[in-house]
Coordinates of C-alpha atoms and ligand atoms in Angstrom, one line a residue:
M2 CA 181.3 50.5 -23.8
T3 CA 183.5 48.1 -25.7
D4 CA 184.4 49.0 -29.5
S5 CA 182.7 45.8 -30.4
A6 CA 179.2 47.0 -29.0
R7 CA 179.6 49.8 -31.4
E8 CA 179.2 47.5 -34.1
V9 CA 176.0 46.3 -35.6
P10 CA 174.9 43.9 -32.9
T11 CA 173.4 40.6 -33.5
V12 CA 169.9 39.5 -31.6
S13 CA 172.2 37.1 -29.8
D14 CA 174.2 40.2 -28.3
V15 CA 171.2 42.4 -27.7
V16 CA 169.0 39.4 -26.0
G17 CA 172.2 38.7 -24.0
A18 CA 172.3 42.2 -22.7
L19 CA 168.7 42.4 -22.3
D20 CA 168.9 38.6 -20.0
L21 CA 171.6 40.2 -17.9
R22 CA 169.4 43.4 -17.1
Y23 CA 166.4 41.1 -16.7
P24 CA 167.5 37.8 -15.8
R25 CA 164.7 35.2 -16.5
T26 CA 165.5 33.6 -13.1
W27 CA 163.9 36.9 -11.6
A28 CA 160.4 36.0 -13.3
E29 CA 157.5 34.6 -11.4
E30 CA 157.4 30.9 -11.8
W31 CA 154.1 31.0 -14.0
D32 CA 155.7 33.7 -16.5
R33 CA 157.4 33.1 -19.9
V34 CA 160.0 35.6 -20.5
G35 CA 163.1 35.8 -22.7
L36 CA 163.2 35.5 -26.7
V37 CA 160.2 34.3 -28.2
L38 CA 161.5 34.0 -31.6
G39 CA 164.5 34.9 -33.9
E40 CA 167.5 33.8 -35.3
F41 CA 170.5 34.8 -32.9
D42 CA 172.7 35.7 -35.7
R43 CA 170.6 38.3 -37.4
G44 CA 171.8 41.9 -37.1
V45 CA 169.6 44.3 -34.9
S46 CA 169.9 47.9 -36.1
R47 CA 166.4 49.0 -34.9
V48 CA 164.4 47.7 -32.3
L49 CA 160.7 48.8 -31.3
C50 CA 159.5 48.7 -27.8
V51 CA 155.9 47.9 -27.3
V52 CA 153.7 46.8 -24.3
D53 CA 151.9 44.2 -26.3
C54 CA 152.6 42.1 -29.3
V55 CA 149.5 42.5 -31.2
P56 CA 148.6 42.9 -34.8
E57 CA 148.8 46.7 -34.8
T58 CA 152.1 46.7 -33.1
V59 CA 153.6 44.2 -35.7
D60 CA 152.2 46.3 -38.4
E61 CA 154.1 49.1 -36.8
A62 CA 157.4 47.2 -36.2
L63 CA 157.3 46.1 -39.9
T64 CA 156.3 49.7 -41.0
V65 CA 159.6 51.3 -39.1
G66 CA 161.8 48.5 -40.2
A67 CA 162.3 47.0 -36.7
D68 CA 164.5 43.7 -36.3
L69 CA 163.7 43.1 -33.0
I70 CA 160.5 43.6 -30.8
V71 CA 161.0 44.2 -27.0
A72 CA 157.6 43.5 -25.5
H73 CA 156.4 43.8 -21.9
H74 CA 153.6 41.1 -21.9
P75 CA 154.5 37.7 -23.3
L76 CA 152.9 36.6 -26.5
L77 CA 152.7 33.1 -25.6
L78 CA 152.0 32.7 -21.9
K79 CA 150.1 29.5 -22.0
P80 CA 151.2 26.5 -23.9
V81 CA 149.8 26.1 -27.5
S82 CA 149.5 23.2 -29.7
S83 CA 149.3 25.0 -33.0
I84 CA 150.9 28.3 -34.3
A85 CA 148.9 27.6 -37.4
P86 CA 148.5 30.9 -39.2
D87 CA 144.7 30.6 -39.2
T88 CA 145.0 31.4 -35.1
Y89 CA 145.7 34.8 -33.7
K90 CA 148.7 34.1 -32.3
G91 CA 150.1 31.7 -35.1
R92 CA 149.4 34.5 -37.4
I93 CA 151.6 37.1 -35.5
I94 CA 154.3 34.4 -35.3
H95 CA 154.3 33.8 -39.0
R96 CA 154.4 37.5 -39.8
L97 CA 157.2 38.0 -37.5
I98 CA 159.3 35.3 -38.9
R99 CA 158.5 35.9 -42.6
A100 CA 159.7 39.5 -42.0
G101 CA 162.9 38.4 -39.7
V102 CA 161.7 40.3 -36.9
A103 CA 162.7 38.7 -33.5
L104 CA 160.5 38.8 -30.4
Y105 CA 161.7 39.3 -26.7
A106 CA 159.6 39.8 -23.7
A107 CA 160.5 40.9 -20.3
H108 CA 157.4 40.8 -18.1
T109 CA 157.8 40.0 -14.2
N110 CA 161.5 40.0 -14.3
A111 CA 161.3 43.8 -15.7
D112 CA 158.5 44.5 -13.1
I113 CA 160.9 43.7 -10.2
A114 CA 163.9 45.1 -11.9
N115 CA 165.6 48.3 -10.3
P116 CA 165.0 50.2 -12.4
G117 CA 162.0 48.6 -13.3
V118 CA 158.3 49.3 -14.9
S119 CA 156.9 50.6 -11.8
D120 CA 160.3 53.2 -11.4
A121 CA 159.0 54.6 -14.7
L122 CA 155.6 55.0 -13.8
A123 CA 156.6 56.6 -10.6
G124 CA 159.2 58.9 -12.2
R125 CA 156.1 60.1 -14.8
L126 CA 154.3 61.3 -11.4
G127 CA 157.4 62.9 -10.0
L128 CA 157.6 60.6 -6.9
T129 CA 160.9 60.8 -5.1
G130 CA 162.7 58.7 -2.4
L131 CA 161.3 55.4 -4.5
R132 CA 161.4 51.9 -2.5
P133 CA 159.6 48.7 -3.4
L134 CA 156.1 48.3 -2.4
V135 CA 156.7 44.6 -1.8
A136 CA 160.7 43.7 -1.9
A137 CA 161.7 40.8 -4.0
R138 CA 162.3 37.5 -2.8
G139 CA 164.2 34.6 -4.4
A140 CA 166.7 34.8 -7.1
G141 CA 165.6 38.4 -7.3
A142 CA 166.1 39.4 -3.7
G143 CA 168.2 42.5 -3.1
G144 CA 169.2 45.5 -4.9
G145 CA 166.3 47.5 -4.1
R146 CA 164.1 45.2 -6.4
G147 CA 160.5 44.1 -6.0
I148 CA 157.0 44.8 -6.9
G149 CA 155.8 48.3 -7.3
R150 CA 157.3 51.6 -5.7
I151 CA 156.4 54.0 -3.1
G152 CA 157.7 57.6 -3.2
E153 CA 156.8 61.1 -2.0
L154 CA 154.9 64.0 -4.0
A155 CA 156.9 67.2 -3.9
D156 CA 153.8 68.9 -3.5
P157 CA 150.8 67.3 -1.5
M158 CA 147.3 67.7 -3.3
S159 CA 143.9 66.6 -2.8
L160 CA 142.8 63.1 -4.0
A161 CA 140.5 64.9 -7.0
D162 CA 143.8 67.1 -7.9
F163 CA 146.0 64.1 -7.9
T164 CA 143.6 62.3 -9.9
S165 CA 143.5 65.1 -12.7
F166 CA 147.3 65.0 -12.4
A167 CA 148.1 61.4 -13.0
A168 CA 145.6 61.7 -15.9
G169 CA 147.8 64.4 -17.4
R170 CA 151.1 62.6 -16.8
L171 CA 150.2 59.3 -17.7
P172 CA 150.2 58.3 -21.4
G173 CA 146.7 59.2 -22.9
T174 CA 143.7 56.4 -22.9
A175 CA 140.2 56.5 -23.2
A176 CA 139.8 55.2 -20.1
G177 CA 141.8 57.8 -18.3
V178 CA 142.0 57.9 -14.4
R179 CA 139.5 56.9 -12.0
A180 CA 140.0 57.1 -8.3
A181 CA 137.9 55.8 -5.0
G182 CA 138.3 57.6 -1.8
D183 CA 137.1 61.3 -0.5
P184 CA 138.3 63.6 -3.0
K185 CA 139.6 65.9 -0.5
T186 CA 141.9 63.5 1.3
V187 CA 145.5 64.9 1.2
I188 CA 147.9 62.8 -1.0
R189 CA 151.6 63.1 -0.2
T190 CA 153.0 59.5 0.0
V191 CA 151.8 57.3 -3.3
A192 CA 152.5 53.6 -4.0
V193 CA 152.2 52.7 -7.7
C194 CA 152.5 49.3 -9.7
G195 CA 152.3 49.1 -13.3
G196 CA 149.6 46.4 -14.6
A197 CA 147.3 44.7 -12.4
G198 CA 147.9 45.5 -9.0
D199 CA 144.7 44.1 -6.7
S200 CA 146.9 41.8 -5.3
F201 CA 149.0 44.1 -3.5
L202 CA 146.0 46.0 -1.9
A203 CA 147.3 44.7 1.5
D204 CA 150.8 45.8 1.0
A205 CA 149.6 49.3 0.4
V206 CA 147.7 49.2 3.4
A207 CA 150.6 48.0 5.3
A208 CA 153.0 50.6 3.8
E209 CA 150.5 53.2 5.2
V210 CA 150.4 55.4 1.9
D211 CA 147.9 58.0 1.1
A212 CA 147.2 56.3 -2.2
Y213 CA 147.9 53.5 -4.4
L214 CA 147.7 53.7 -8.2
C215 CA 147.8 50.6 -10.4
A216 CA 145.6 49.0 -13.1
D217 CA 142.7 46.4 -13.3
L218 CA 141.1 47.3 -9.9
R219 CA 137.6 45.7 -9.2
H220 CA 134.6 46.5 -7.4
H221 CA 134.7 44.0 -4.4
P222 CA 138.2 44.2 -3.5
A223 CA 138.5 48.1 -3.8
S224 CA 135.2 48.5 -2.0
E225 CA 136.6 46.1 1.0
H226 CA 139.7 47.7 1.0
L227 CA 138.0 51.3 1.5
A228 CA 135.6 50.0 3.8
A229 CA 138.5 48.8 6.0
G230 CA 140.1 52.4 5.9
G231 CA 142.6 51.5 3.2
P232 CA 144.5 54.1 1.3
A233 CA 142.6 56.3 -1.6
L234 CA 142.8 54.2 -4.7
L235 CA 143.5 55.2 -8.5
D236 CA 142.7 52.9 -11.1
V237 CA 144.6 53.8 -14.5
A238 CA 144.6 51.9 -17.8
H239 CA 146.7 49.1 -18.0
W240 CA 148.6 50.1 -21.0
A241 CA 149.2 53.5 -19.5
S242 CA 150.8 52.2 -16.3
E243 CA 153.6 50.1 -18.4
R244 CA 154.0 52.2 -21.3
P245 CA 156.4 54.7 -19.3
W246 CA 158.8 51.8 -18.8
L247 CA 159.3 51.6 -22.7
D248 CA 161.1 54.9 -22.8
E249 CA 163.4 53.7 -20.2
V250 CA 164.3 50.4 -21.7
A251 CA 164.8 52.4 -25.1
A252 CA 167.0 54.8 -23.6
W253 CA 169.1 52.2 -22.1
L254 CA 169.4 50.0 -25.5
R255 CA 170.7 53.3 -27.1
E256 CA 173.5 53.5 -24.5
E257 CA 174.7 50.1 -24.8
F258 CA 174.6 49.4 -28.4
A259 CA 174.8 51.8 -31.8
I260 CA 171.2 51.0 -32.4
E261 CA 167.8 53.0 -33.2
A262 CA 165.3 52.0 -30.3
L263 CA 161.9 53.2 -31.1
V264 CA 159.1 53.3 -28.6
S265 CA 155.6 52.5 -29.8
D266 CA 153.0 55.1 -28.7
L267 CA 150.0 52.8 -30.1
D268 CA 147.6 52.4 -27.2
T269 CA 146.8 48.7 -26.9
D270 CA 144.5 49.2 -24.1
P271 CA 141.0 47.6 -24.8
W272 CA 139.0 50.0 -23.6
T273 CA 138.5 52.6 -26.5
V274 CA 135.4 54.5 -25.4
H275 CA 134.7 56.4 -22.1
A276 CA 131.6 58.6 -21.1
V277 CA 130.9 60.1 -17.5
S278 CA 127.1 60.2 -16.6
P279 CA 125.9 63.6 -17.1
S280 CA 124.5 64.0 -13.3
K281 CA 127.8 62.8 -12.2
E282 CA 129.8 65.3 -14.0
L283 CA 129.8 68.3 -11.7
L284 CA 130.9 65.7 -8.8
N285 CA 134.6 66.9 -9.1
Ligands
ZN5 ZN1 150.9 44.2 -17.8

């Protein structure tokens, strides 16, 4: 670390370091990553790391006096023709600019990074011997980078127990964790993917893991996967699967710069209520 890095960094300094750690060329072609808004020469004393830049996390950023928000999900993924303050995203943009808060997004480039989003998820579950579920190709190839991670549990356990274990280890949400497969199946090798993971079901089958944990699984792909003899599935809240990465990126920011890096624990998962049917409560 250089002495200059110990001085108050600018948005440009922090963004430059983030871009080196999560090069924009590593992102999927459809993705939109990097600095969304903010003045390059403004000082950064405090950063708030969030999964989603939504009105509630903007409130939090303003309350804690953040100069920069590092978000996982891009605020502007699809083209817009207006950021008028009477639009949902326009209002967010106006509030941030007025308050002088910069916004940066690291999305699929952070997913494949090593360490990246799925390393943090795997770390929460205590998985060891991590390797990518799908090795990165193109600009991000090499260096152990890729989508998802595969690792081993120190102590194998049944699917039922692993489901409870995951619910206890991951950030708490109303949705919790649900699993598909025989509750008694022994789980030792696990694939994880932060965020929506159903496009990698075939990769989990090919990897011959005992279970695959990700978010946003759907009825037909999950049913057909299991009917074909695929590994057990664990469906977790999208926010919970990506929230662990915030700790890792915040710790790295604190090491790189003399700044305060805070992590938002505001659950931005849209699912806020969960009930188990009374007749099913005794099944596990
Ligand atoms: Zn996501």
